[in-house]
mmCIF file of C-alpha atoms in Angstrom:
data_model
loop_
_atom_site.group_PDB
_atom_site.id
_atom_site.type_symbol
_atom_site.label_atom_id
_atom_site.label_comp_id
_atom_site.label_asym_id
_atom_site.label_seq_id
_atom_site.Cartn_x
_atom_site.Cartn_y
_atom_site.Cartn_z
ATOM 1 C CA MET A 1 105.735 112.245 96.584
ATOM 2 C CA MET A 2 102.375 113.096 95.495
ATOM 3 C CA LYS A 3 100.038 115.595 96.238
ATOM 4 C CA ALA A 4 96.795 115.030 98.616
ATOM 5 C CA LYS A 5 93.553 116.214 96.810
ATOM 6 C CA SER A 6 91.459 117.237 99.917
ATOM 7 C CA THR A 7 92.225 116.465 103.303
ATOM 8 C CA SER A 8 89.652 114.356 103.491
ATOM 9 C CA LEU A 9 90.745 112.042 101.915
ATOM 10 C CA LEU A 10 93.739 111.784 104.621
ATOM 11 C CA LEU A 11 91.383 111.979 107.438
ATOM 12 C CA ALA A 12 89.684 108.710 106.702
ATOM 13 C CA LEU A 13 92.652 107.044 106.479
ATOM 14 C CA LEU A 14 93.068 107.584 110.693
ATOM 15 C CA LEU A 15 89.665 104.910 110.567
ATOM 16 C CA MET A 16 89.653 101.470 111.147
ATOM 17 C CA LEU A 17 89.589 98.909 108.009
ATOM 18 C CA GLY A 18 85.859 97.179 108.972
ATOM 19 C CA ALA A 19 85.650 94.034 107.938
ATOM 20 C CA LEU A 20 83.646 92.265 105.349
ATOM 21 C CA SER A 21 82.104 88.531 104.136
ATOM 22 C CA GLY A 22 82.964 86.923 101.011
ATOM 23 C CA CYS A 23 81.783 83.828 99.758
ATOM 24 C CA GLY A 24 83.597 81.940 103.106
ATOM 25 C CA GLY A 25 82.528 84.097 105.043
ATOM 26 C CA THR A 26 79.906 84.041 108.116
ATOM 27 C CA GLU A 27 77.966 87.148 108.049
ATOM 28 C CA SER A 28 74.490 86.823 106.483
ATOM 29 C CA ALA A 29 74.157 87.306 102.795
ATOM 30 C CA SER A 30 72.711 90.428 101.420
ATOM 31 C CA SER A 31 70.286 90.208 98.145
ATOM 32 C CA LYS A 32 71.045 91.508 95.256
ATOM 33 C CA GLY A 33 68.899 95.516 95.212
ATOM 34 C CA ASN A 34 68.535 94.694 99.019
ATOM 35 C CA VAL A 35 72.172 96.578 99.449
ATOM 36 C CA PRO A 36 71.851 99.361 102.333
ATOM 37 C CA ALA A 37 73.175 102.361 100.898
ATOM 38 C CA ALA A 38 76.056 104.510 102.962
ATOM 39 C CA SER A 39 75.391 106.668 105.880
ATOM 40 C CA THR A 40 75.362 110.031 104.919
ATOM 41 C CA ASP A 41 76.336 110.766 108.259
ATOM 42 C CA VAL A 42 80.723 111.349 107.843
ATOM 43 C CA PRO A 43 82.231 108.830 109.943
ATOM 44 C CA ASP A 44 83.595 110.047 113.519
ATOM 45 C CA LEU A 45 87.659 110.297 112.557
ATOM 46 C CA ALA A 46 88.312 111.000 116.345
ATOM 47 C CA ALA A 47 86.529 107.739 117.870
ATOM 48 C CA ASP A 48 88.379 105.598 119.305
ATOM 49 C CA THR A 49 87.476 102.305 118.252
ATOM 50 C CA GLY A 50 89.591 100.031 120.603
ATOM 51 C CA ALA A 51 90.630 97.310 118.054
ATOM 52 C CA ASN A 52 93.440 97.107 116.873
ATOM 53 C CA THR A 53 93.600 98.976 113.161
ATOM 54 C CA GLU A 54 96.328 97.141 111.608
ATOM 55 C CA PRO A 55 94.626 93.970 109.920
ATOM 56 C CA ALA A 56 96.524 90.682 109.531
ATOM 57 C CA VAL A 57 98.936 90.846 106.139
ATOM 58 C CA PRO A 58 97.200 88.347 103.673
ATOM 59 C CA ALA A 59 99.229 85.065 102.404
ATOM 60 C CA GLN A 60 101.048 85.292 99.819
ATOM 61 C CA GLY A 61 102.210 82.932 97.070
ATOM 62 C CA ASN A 62 99.236 80.072 98.443
ATOM 63 C CA ALA A 63 101.138 76.804 97.792
ATOM 64 C CA GLU A 64 97.708 75.171 97.735
ATOM 65 C CA GLY A 65 95.993 77.014 94.852
ATOM 66 C CA ALA A 66 95.586 73.466 93.014
ATOM 67 C CA GLY A 67 93.136 72.372 94.798
ATOM 68 C CA LEU A 68 91.106 75.557 94.281
ATOM 69 C CA PHE A 69 90.893 76.493 91.010
ATOM 70 C CA ALA A 70 89.795 74.798 87.856
ATOM 71 C CA GLY A 71 93.120 74.838 86.560
ATOM 72 C CA GLY A 72 96.642 76.941 86.375
ATOM 73 C CA ALA A 73 99.448 77.418 88.436
ATOM 74 C CA GLY A 74 99.200 81.268 88.932
ATOM 75 C CA THR A 75 101.993 81.911 86.902
ATOM 76 C CA ALA A 76 101.764 84.954 83.932
ATOM 77 C CA GLU A 77 102.410 81.924 81.614
ATOM 78 C CA ASP A 78 99.575 80.195 83.011
ATOM 79 C CA PRO A 79 97.297 81.745 85.888
ATOM 80 C CA TRP A 80 94.977 80.215 87.897
ATOM 81 C CA GLN A 81 91.826 79.531 85.821
ATOM 82 C CA ILE A 82 88.047 80.535 87.779
ATOM 83 C CA ALA A 83 85.044 79.027 86.756
ATOM 84 C CA THR A 84 82.749 79.391 89.901
ATOM 85 C CA ALA A 85 81.741 82.200 92.505
ATOM 86 C CA GLU A 86 83.914 80.194 95.495
ATOM 87 C CA GLN A 87 86.636 79.891 93.051
ATOM 88 C CA MET A 88 86.992 84.311 92.106
ATOM 89 C CA ASP A 89 86.468 84.437 96.489
ATOM 90 C CA HIS A 90 90.444 82.430 96.739
ATOM 91 C CA ILE A 91 91.349 84.921 95.028
ATOM 92 C CA ARG A 92 92.089 87.151 98.559
ATOM 93 C CA ASP A 93 94.157 84.483 99.462
ATOM 94 C CA ASP A 94 96.642 85.366 96.642
ATOM 95 C CA LEU A 95 96.776 88.887 96.069
ATOM 96 C CA THR A 96 99.806 88.385 93.830
ATOM 97 C CA ALA A 97 99.419 85.476 90.956
ATOM 98 C CA HIS A 98 97.343 86.142 87.856
ATOM 99 C CA TYR A 99 94.151 85.326 87.222
ATOM 100 C CA VAL A 100 91.952 84.410 84.317
ATOM 101 C CA LEU A 101 87.863 83.832 83.684
ATOM 102 C CA THR A 102 86.406 80.561 81.971
ATOM 103 C CA ASP A 103 83.368 80.821 82.509
ATOM 104 C CA ASP A 104 80.129 83.331 83.539
ATOM 105 C CA ILE A 105 80.558 83.911 87.343
ATOM 106 C CA ASP A 106 77.301 84.737 89.584
ATOM 107 C CA LEU A 107 77.910 86.388 92.887
ATOM 108 C CA SER A 108 74.898 85.984 94.265
ATOM 109 C CA SER A 109 75.302 83.489 96.464
ATOM 110 C CA CYS A 110 77.763 85.820 97.670
ATOM 111 C CA GLY A 111 75.693 88.699 99.908
ATOM 112 C CA ASN A 112 77.866 90.978 101.089
ATOM 113 C CA TRP A 113 81.138 91.189 99.430
ATOM 114 C CA MET A 114 84.570 91.370 100.396
ATOM 115 C CA PRO A 115 86.624 93.782 98.176
ATOM 116 C CA ILE A 116 89.250 91.616 96.559
ATOM 117 C CA GLY A 117 92.908 93.987 98.107
ATOM 118 C CA THR A 118 92.583 96.758 100.972
ATOM 119 C CA PHE A 119 93.729 100.233 101.155
ATOM 120 C CA GLN A 120 96.765 100.761 104.519
ATOM 121 C CA PRO A 121 98.895 103.799 103.845
ATOM 122 C CA LEU A 122 102.687 102.707 103.014
ATOM 123 C CA SER A 123 103.599 103.843 106.611
ATOM 124 C CA ASP A 124 102.648 106.444 108.758
ATOM 125 C CA ALA A 125 104.458 109.229 107.305
ATOM 126 C CA PRO A 126 102.145 112.335 106.014
ATOM 127 C CA GLU A 127 103.616 111.595 102.178
ATOM 128 C CA ASP A 128 102.336 108.017 102.682
ATOM 129 C CA ALA A 129 99.376 108.621 103.105
ATOM 130 C CA GLU A 130 97.873 108.232 99.498
ATOM 131 C CA ILE A 131 99.837 105.083 98.511
ATOM 132 C CA PRO A 132 98.503 101.079 99.545
ATOM 133 C CA HIS A 133 101.097 99.518 101.147
ATOM 134 C CA PRO A 134 101.396 96.232 98.163
ATOM 135 C CA ASP A 135 101.105 93.770 101.222
ATOM 136 C CA TYR A 136 96.884 94.010 101.556
ATOM 137 C CA ALA A 137 96.337 95.954 97.888
ATOM 138 C CA PHE A 138 95.609 93.500 94.799
ATOM 139 C CA THR A 139 99.280 93.150 92.946
ATOM 140 C CA GLY A 140 98.669 90.581 90.354
ATOM 141 C CA THR A 141 96.482 90.047 87.361
ATOM 142 C CA PHE A 142 93.089 89.821 86.967
ATOM 143 C CA ASP A 143 91.843 89.183 83.047
ATOM 144 C CA GLY A 144 88.064 88.159 82.643
ATOM 145 C CA GLY A 145 87.962 86.927 79.471
ATOM 146 C CA GLY A 146 85.238 88.506 77.735
ATOM 147 C CA HIS A 147 83.045 86.254 80.381
ATOM 148 C CA THR A 148 80.120 88.404 82.340
ATOM 149 C CA ILE A 149 80.322 88.921 86.785
ATOM 150 C CA SER A 150 76.391 89.320 88.064
ATOM 151 C CA ASN A 151 74.518 90.450 91.288
ATOM 152 C CA LEU A 152 78.004 92.463 92.780
ATOM 153 C CA SER A 153 76.701 93.501 96.303
ATOM 154 C CA VAL A 154 79.237 95.149 98.591
ATOM 155 C CA SER A 155 77.882 97.313 101.342
ATOM 156 C CA SER A 156 81.461 98.778 102.713
ATOM 157 C CA GLU A 157 82.288 99.831 106.491
ATOM 158 C CA ALA A 158 86.277 100.101 105.444
ATOM 159 C CA PRO A 159 86.785 104.179 104.756
ATOM 160 C CA MET A 160 88.117 103.517 101.411
ATOM 161 C CA GLY A 161 88.339 101.009 99.073
ATOM 162 C CA ALA A 162 84.621 99.319 97.455
ATOM 163 C CA GLY A 163 84.158 97.521 94.515
ATOM 164 C CA LEU A 164 84.730 93.798 93.308
ATOM 165 C CA PHE A 165 87.995 95.286 93.884
ATOM 166 C CA GLY A 166 89.023 97.245 96.733
ATOM 167 C CA CYS A 167 92.516 98.569 96.287
ATOM 168 C CA ALA A 168 94.811 97.345 93.206
ATOM 169 C CA THR A 169 97.840 98.051 92.725
ATOM 170 C CA GLY A 170 101.318 97.483 90.519
ATOM 171 C CA THR A 171 104.561 97.306 92.333
ATOM 172 C CA GLU A 172 108.242 97.502 91.452
ATOM 173 C CA ASN A 173 108.374 93.663 90.280
ATOM 174 C CA GLY A 174 105.777 94.365 87.411
ATOM 175 C CA ALA A 175 102.351 95.909 86.270
ATOM 176 C CA ALA A 176 98.909 94.599 87.670
ATOM 177 C CA PHE A 177 96.066 94.620 85.573
ATOM 178 C CA ILE A 178 92.091 93.718 85.638
ATOM 179 C CA GLY A 179 89.917 94.271 82.811
ATOM 180 C CA HIS A 180 88.062 92.303 79.863
ATOM 181 C CA PHE A 181 84.736 91.564 81.103
ATOM 182 C CA THR A 182 81.297 92.725 81.736
ATOM 183 C CA LEU A 183 79.736 93.430 84.927
ATOM 184 C CA LYS A 184 75.687 93.576 85.500
ATOM 185 C CA ASN A 185 73.816 94.613 88.041
ATOM 186 C CA VAL A 186 76.172 95.508 90.557
ATOM 187 C CA ASN A 187 75.149 97.578 94.149
ATOM 188 C CA VAL A 188 77.969 99.391 95.778
ATOM 189 C CA SER A 189 78.069 101.509 98.694
ATOM 190 C CA GLY A 190 81.074 102.750 100.505
ATOM 191 C CA PHE A 191 82.788 106.229 102.126
ATOM 192 C CA TYR A 192 86.166 107.264 99.609
ATOM 193 C CA LEU A 193 86.836 105.495 96.652
ATOM 194 C CA VAL A 194 83.759 103.360 95.047
ATOM 195 C CA GLY A 195 83.879 101.808 91.791
ATOM 196 C CA GLY A 196 81.847 98.662 90.348
ATOM 197 C CA ALA A 197 85.263 96.808 89.094
ATOM 198 C CA VAL A 198 88.301 98.433 91.808
ATOM 199 C CA GLY A 199 88.148 101.772 94.553
ATOM 200 C CA LEU A 200 91.373 102.705 94.371
ATOM 201 C CA GLN A 201 93.862 101.751 90.637
ATOM 202 C CA PHE A 202 96.435 102.700 92.158
ATOM 203 C CA MET A 203 100.145 103.401 89.737
ATOM 204 C CA ASN A 204 101.068 100.557 86.993
ATOM 205 C CA CYS A 205 97.577 99.074 87.521
ATOM 206 C CA PRO A 206 95.943 99.804 84.083
ATOM 207 C CA VAL A 207 92.109 99.238 84.158
ATOM 208 C CA ALA A 208 90.703 98.481 80.356
ATOM 209 C CA ASP A 209 87.845 96.758 78.590
ATOM 210 C CA ILE A 210 85.388 96.913 81.782
ATOM 211 C CA HIS A 211 81.841 96.952 80.299
ATOM 212 C CA LEU A 212 79.129 97.751 83.388
ATOM 213 C CA VAL A 213 75.682 96.733 81.935
ATOM 214 C CA GLY A 214 71.974 96.552 83.439
ATOM 215 C CA ASP A 215 70.776 97.754 86.940
ATOM 216 C CA ASN A 216 73.689 99.172 88.813
ATOM 217 C CA ALA A 217 73.400 102.006 91.930
ATOM 218 C CA LEU A 218 77.327 103.491 93.958
ATOM 219 C CA ALA A 219 76.800 105.400 96.304
ATOM 220 C CA GLY A 220 79.592 107.049 98.730
ATOM 221 C CA MET A 221 80.867 109.961 99.952
ATOM 222 C CA GLN A 222 84.296 111.247 97.723
ATOM 223 C CA GLY A 223 85.708 109.252 93.954
ATOM 224 C CA ILE A 224 82.620 107.436 92.821
ATOM 225 C CA GLY A 225 82.752 105.476 90.105
ATOM 226 C CA GLY A 226 80.736 103.338 88.380
ATOM 227 C CA ILE A 227 84.453 101.048 86.556
ATOM 228 C CA VAL A 228 86.661 103.217 89.136
ATOM 229 C CA GLY A 229 86.238 105.166 92.044
ATOM 230 C CA THR A 230 89.122 107.174 91.834
ATOM 231 C CA GLY A 231 92.078 106.183 89.689
ATOM 232 C CA PHE A 232 96.176 106.652 89.020
ATOM 233 C CA ASP A 233 96.679 104.937 85.936
ATOM 234 C CA LEU A 234 95.505 104.564 82.182
ATOM 235 C CA ILE A 235 91.639 103.700 81.994
ATOM 236 C CA SER A 236 90.826 102.874 78.765
ATOM 237 C CA ASP A 237 88.207 100.960 76.503
ATOM 238 C CA CYS A 238 85.650 101.397 78.803
ATOM 239 C CA SER A 239 82.205 102.137 79.077
ATOM 240 C CA ALA A 240 78.887 102.739 81.731
ATOM 241 C CA THR A 241 75.969 102.727 82.251
ATOM 242 C CA ALA A 242 74.797 103.320 85.999
ATOM 243 C CA ASP A 243 73.275 105.193 88.376
ATOM 244 C CA ILE A 244 75.353 107.216 91.053
ATOM 245 C CA SER A 245 74.019 108.611 94.819
ATOM 246 C CA VAL A 246 76.719 110.979 96.258
ATOM 247 C CA LEU A 247 75.249 111.647 99.973
ATOM 248 C CA GLY A 248 76.365 114.420 101.924
ATOM 249 C CA ASP A 249 77.641 117.697 102.128
ATOM 250 C CA GLU A 250 81.597 118.769 100.774
ATOM 251 C CA ALA A 251 80.671 115.284 98.779
ATOM 252 C CA ALA A 252 83.138 115.175 96.029
ATOM 253 C CA CYS A 253 84.693 113.554 92.456
ATOM 254 C CA ALA A 254 81.611 111.274 90.824
ATOM 255 C CA GLY A 255 81.459 109.637 87.006
ATOM 256 C CA LEU A 256 80.141 106.620 85.173
ATOM 257 C CA ILE A 257 83.633 105.852 83.879
ATOM 258 C CA ALA A 258 86.044 107.026 87.022
ATOM 259 C CA GLY A 259 85.145 109.017 89.858
ATOM 260 C CA GLY A 260 88.522 110.684 89.834
ATOM 261 C CA THR A 261 91.953 110.172 88.522
ATOM 262 C CA THR A 262 95.593 111.860 89.861
ATOM 263 C CA MET A 263 98.027 112.209 86.327
ATOM 264 C CA SER A 264 96.511 109.760 84.760
ATOM 265 C CA SER A 265 94.526 109.947 81.450
ATOM 266 C CA ILE A 266 90.814 108.047 80.010
ATOM 267 C CA ARG A 267 90.920 107.341 76.707
ATOM 268 C CA ASN A 268 88.146 105.381 74.085
ATOM 269 C CA CYS A 269 85.504 105.242 76.587
ATOM 270 C CA GLU A 270 81.665 105.507 76.774
ATOM 271 C CA VAL A 271 79.039 106.558 78.881
ATOM 272 C CA ALA A 272 75.206 105.472 77.462
ATOM 273 C CA GLY A 273 72.390 106.737 79.540
ATOM 274 C CA GLY A 274 72.452 106.405 83.989
ATOM 275 C CA SER A 275 72.262 109.252 86.136
ATOM 276 C CA ILE A 276 74.499 111.169 89.019
ATOM 277 C CA THR A 277 72.574 112.963 91.536
ATOM 278 C CA ALA A 278 73.973 114.785 94.600
ATOM 279 C CA GLU A 279 71.578 116.974 97.594
ATOM 280 C CA GLY A 280 74.074 117.874 100.163
ATOM 281 C CA ASN A 281 75.961 121.413 100.009
ATOM 282 C CA ALA A 282 79.245 122.962 98.915
ATOM 283 C CA THR A 283 79.962 119.325 96.576
ATOM 284 C CA TRP A 284 82.088 119.659 93.690
ATOM 285 C CA GLY A 285 83.622 117.487 90.748
ATOM 286 C CA PHE A 286 81.024 115.759 89.005
ATOM 287 C CA GLY A 287 80.874 115.305 84.806
ATOM 288 C CA ALA A 288 79.278 111.766 83.203
ATOM 289 C CA LEU A 289 82.147 110.476 82.068
ATOM 290 C CA CYS A 290 84.780 111.669 84.993
ATOM 291 C CA GLY A 291 84.127 113.977 87.897
ATOM 292 C CA ALA A 292 87.971 115.416 88.513
ATOM 293 C CA PRO A 293 90.351 113.611 85.980
ATOM 294 C CA TRP A 294 93.005 116.037 88.106
ATOM 295 C CA GLY A 295 96.366 116.754 86.467
ATOM 296 C CA ALA A 296 95.026 114.032 83.130
ATOM 297 C CA ALA A 297 97.786 114.796 80.350
ATOM 298 C CA GLU A 298 94.902 113.252 78.039
ATOM 299 C CA ILE A 299 91.064 112.491 77.564
ATOM 300 C CA THR A 300 90.024 111.398 74.482
ATOM 301 C CA ASP A 301 87.994 109.857 71.706
ATOM 302 C CA CYS A 302 85.186 109.269 74.438
ATOM 303 C CA LYS A 303 81.555 109.745 74.397
ATOM 304 C CA VAL A 304 78.699 110.117 76.536
ATOM 305 C CA ARG A 305 74.902 110.216 76.438
ATOM 306 C CA SER A 306 71.415 110.144 77.785
ATOM 307 C CA THR A 307 73.012 110.657 81.271
ATOM 308 C CA VAL A 308 71.190 113.312 83.595
ATOM 309 C CA ILE A 309 73.319 115.024 86.181
ATOM 310 C CA THR A 310 71.519 117.115 88.905
ATOM 311 C CA VAL A 311 73.700 119.075 92.015
ATOM 312 C CA SER A 312 70.832 121.120 94.000
ATOM 313 C CA GLY A 313 72.594 121.822 97.041
ATOM 314 C CA GLU A 314 74.113 125.332 97.939
ATOM 315 C CA ASN A 315 77.885 126.619 97.257
ATOM 316 C CA ASN A 316 78.709 123.770 95.101
ATOM 317 C CA ARG A 317 80.961 124.444 91.663
ATOM 318 C CA LEU A 318 82.711 122.129 89.312
ATOM 319 C CA VAL A 319 80.074 120.450 86.635
ATOM 320 C CA GLY A 320 80.316 119.156 83.074
ATOM 321 C CA GLY A 321 78.839 117.546 80.542
ATOM 322 C CA LEU A 322 81.930 115.361 79.974
ATOM 323 C CA ILE A 323 83.868 116.539 82.887
ATOM 324 C CA GLY A 324 84.065 118.446 85.551
ATOM 325 C CA PHE A 325 87.403 119.906 85.382
ATOM 326 C CA GLY A 326 90.342 119.123 84.146
ATOM 327 C CA GLY A 327 93.977 120.056 82.754
ATOM 328 C CA THR A 328 97.349 119.734 83.701
ATOM 329 C CA TYR A 329 99.790 122.031 86.175
ATOM 330 C CA ASP A 330 102.537 122.279 83.263
ATOM 331 C CA PRO A 331 101.960 125.114 81.386
ATOM 332 C CA THR A 332 104.157 123.904 78.089
ATOM 333 C CA ALA A 333 102.291 120.525 77.924
ATOM 334 C CA PRO A 334 98.618 121.105 78.736
ATOM 335 C CA ALA A 335 95.696 118.748 79.343
ATOM 336 C CA GLN A 336 94.326 117.226 75.802
ATOM 337 C CA ILE A 337 90.729 116.930 75.837
ATOM 338 C CA SER A 338 90.414 115.718 72.682
ATOM 339 C CA GLY A 339 87.224 113.891 69.954
ATOM 340 C CA CYS A 340 84.891 113.826 72.451
ATOM 341 C CA THR A 341 81.351 113.876 72.382
ATOM 342 C CA VAL A 342 78.570 115.102 74.593
ATOM 343 C CA GLU A 343 75.216 114.413 73.752
ATOM 344 C CA GLU A 344 71.913 115.225 75.137
ATOM 345 C CA VAL A 345 73.056 115.147 78.430
ATOM 346 C CA SER A 346 71.018 117.279 81.149
ATOM 347 C CA ILE A 347 72.420 118.968 83.599
ATOM 348 C CA ILE A 348 70.354 120.677 86.168
ATOM 349 C CA VAL A 349 72.002 122.618 89.224
ATOM 350 C CA SER A 350 71.453 125.175 91.931
ATOM 351 C CA GLU A 351 71.715 128.958 91.460
ATOM 352 C CA THR A 352 74.615 128.794 93.940
ATOM 353 C CA THR A 353 76.660 126.279 91.479
ATOM 354 C CA ASP A 354 79.410 127.529 90.004
ATOM 355 C CA SER A 355 81.277 127.023 86.927
ATOM 356 C CA VAL A 356 78.888 125.028 84.640
ATOM 357 C CA GLY A 357 79.261 124.148 81.004
ATOM 358 C CA GLY A 358 78.406 121.482 78.687
ATOM 359 C CA LEU A 359 81.848 119.545 78.349
ATOM 360 C CA ILE A 360 83.765 120.930 81.171
ATOM 361 C CA GLY A 361 83.009 122.917 84.358
ATOM 362 C CA ALA A 362 86.653 125.284 84.333
ATOM 363 C CA GLY A 363 90.290 124.576 85.623
ATOM 364 C CA LYS A 364 91.131 124.033 88.990
ATOM 365 C CA GLU A 365 93.558 124.846 91.566
ATOM 366 C CA MET A 366 96.270 122.994 92.192
ATOM 367 C CA MET A 367 95.448 122.351 95.688
ATOM 368 C CA GLU A 368 93.304 124.502 98.015
ATOM 369 C CA GLY A 369 94.674 127.926 98.207
ATOM 370 C CA SER A 370 97.016 127.486 95.548
ATOM 371 C CA ASP A 371 97.246 130.059 92.834
ATOM 372 C CA VAL A 372 98.390 127.423 90.290
ATOM 373 C CA LEU A 373 96.634 126.330 88.054
ATOM 374 C CA SER A 374 95.794 123.705 85.526
ATOM 375 C CA SER A 375 95.448 124.831 81.970
ATOM 376 C CA PHE A 376 93.626 122.425 78.931
ATOM 377 C CA VAL A 377 93.045 122.598 75.397
ATOM 378 C CA VAL A 378 89.628 121.015 74.093
ATOM 379 C CA SER A 379 89.610 120.290 70.165
ATOM 380 C CA GLY A 380 87.161 118.126 67.636
ATOM 381 C CA CYS A 381 84.506 118.092 70.296
ATOM 382 C CA THR A 382 80.929 118.484 69.683
ATOM 383 C CA VAL A 383 78.252 119.304 72.768
ATOM 384 C CA SER A 384 74.671 119.060 73.228
ATOM 385 C CA GLY A 385 72.212 118.979 75.446
ATOM 386 C CA SER A 386 70.572 121.330 78.083
ATOM 387 C CA ILE A 387 71.642 122.901 81.567
ATOM 388 C CA THR A 388 68.944 124.749 84.116
ATOM 389 C CA GLY A 389 69.873 126.975 86.613
ATOM 390 C CA GLY A 390 73.414 127.816 87.813
ATOM 391 C CA GLY A 391 74.926 130.540 89.248
ATOM 392 C CA ASP A 392 78.430 131.904 88.041
ATOM 393 C CA HIS A 393 80.658 130.811 85.187
ATOM 394 C CA VAL A 394 77.842 128.648 83.098
ATOM 395 C CA ASP A 395 78.058 128.251 79.347
ATOM 396 C CA THR A 396 77.286 126.101 76.103
ATOM 397 C CA VAL A 397 80.672 124.419 76.860
ATOM 398 C CA VAL A 398 83.643 125.665 78.941
ATOM 399 C CA GLY A 399 81.713 126.922 82.593
ATOM 400 C CA ASP A 400 84.522 129.222 83.012
ATOM 401 C CA LEU A 401 86.848 129.632 80.292
ATOM 402 C CA ALA A 402 90.348 131.144 82.498
ATOM 403 C CA CYS A 403 91.951 127.504 82.073
ATOM 404 C CA ALA A 404 91.541 126.907 78.403
ATOM 405 C CA VAL A 405 93.878 127.514 75.951
ATOM 406 C CA SER A 406 91.390 127.498 72.941
ATOM 407 C CA VAL A 407 88.865 125.588 72.424
ATOM 408 C CA ASP A 408 87.725 123.453 69.148
ATOM 409 C CA CYS A 409 84.031 123.159 69.708
ATOM 410 C CA GLU A 410 80.814 121.918 67.857
ATOM 411 C CA GLY A 411 77.841 122.701 69.553
ATOM 412 C CA GLY A 412 76.262 123.866 72.509
ATOM 413 C CA MET A 413 74.061 123.237 75.509
ATOM 414 C CA ALA A 414 70.816 125.016 75.902
ATOM 415 C CA ILE A 415 70.995 126.793 79.147
ATOM 416 C CA THR A 416 67.971 127.649 81.180
ATOM 417 C CA THR A 417 68.800 130.379 84.269
ATOM 418 C CA ALA A 418 66.722 131.658 87.148
ATOM 419 C CA THR A 419 67.133 134.998 85.127
ATOM 420 C CA SER A 420 66.236 133.832 81.674
ATOM 421 C CA ALA A 421 63.235 132.087 83.056
ATOM 422 C CA ALA A 422 62.555 134.753 84.466
ATOM 423 C CA VAL A 423 62.279 137.116 81.450
#
């Protein structure tokens, strides 16, 4: 059983999953750069839509696949071959198969892309609220073959899961996988779990070697990441540049690689430039790499440079140049934040934003109201850049040291608070 990270995540499951159009859809296409931003209004969770909230189960094991793709058989040994946007659109016809790109793909003709795989909870039981039903998620493998997918546009009405893939998970029959490609010029907006490559990356589904380049914009309320919105498995060897807008009060968890993770690590990833902007009040969990790596055992060999993080509302917390907060909840095995570099990152926060650090803002309680705190070790890291503003617990490397077992980090950010500026 997994612990919910926020009540808003659980409440969001009550919403009906909205339908979008892919290449084969009938809705009018939206051109790249004109995708409307997600509404800043939190959806009315109590509204009765009068519609059936259970979507049809996608077809699996498509026997006609040979006529839909450029070649292959959909197996691990002989995956379906994808050479056009129309062929890529047919992945959702069989979410269990194996796929490989054989050419670069331009999705501009697809207009508002329907994410591949959707989130539906495993059951109505509270303990299953964050577990995706495998019949609706992508459970196969997607190997980009080193190719580029460009001009992805998603403006999602679904409450959870926006991106090229909306929701992906492994199953008891085998691991899922998404990786080995470049995303160029993406514009993705949604509500919860918004990512360039995948909105929700669940267990037994590693993501690797994805690179986000060009002019990229993402917007959402919680769990917004350039590569992954929220991840439950390893993210490795990825890079990203993007501008992320965090929408609304009490919004949370944004980073250019991942918005947040749960009990899963990030290795050998890099962020260059870009920005995170949060204007609401009572927001939390922002870092250039990852805003909220909850319980992650390792954040290793990662680098961020020249990113600007702006958190301008009142009563915010947990902001860091690398990660917003971190740590495991086993005191005998603290999280390892090692070999990471923060280079010339700028953090600009309000005077009431607490726990702000050049590398990491702080640790965090296990859940709201809990007295169980995370713990972490920082080793072999370097930091440079600046912090402007801040309330309590603002420091050059670790904002609040209460959860730090030890800190070995060279350099640190220059700090300009309201008090120091007035002197």
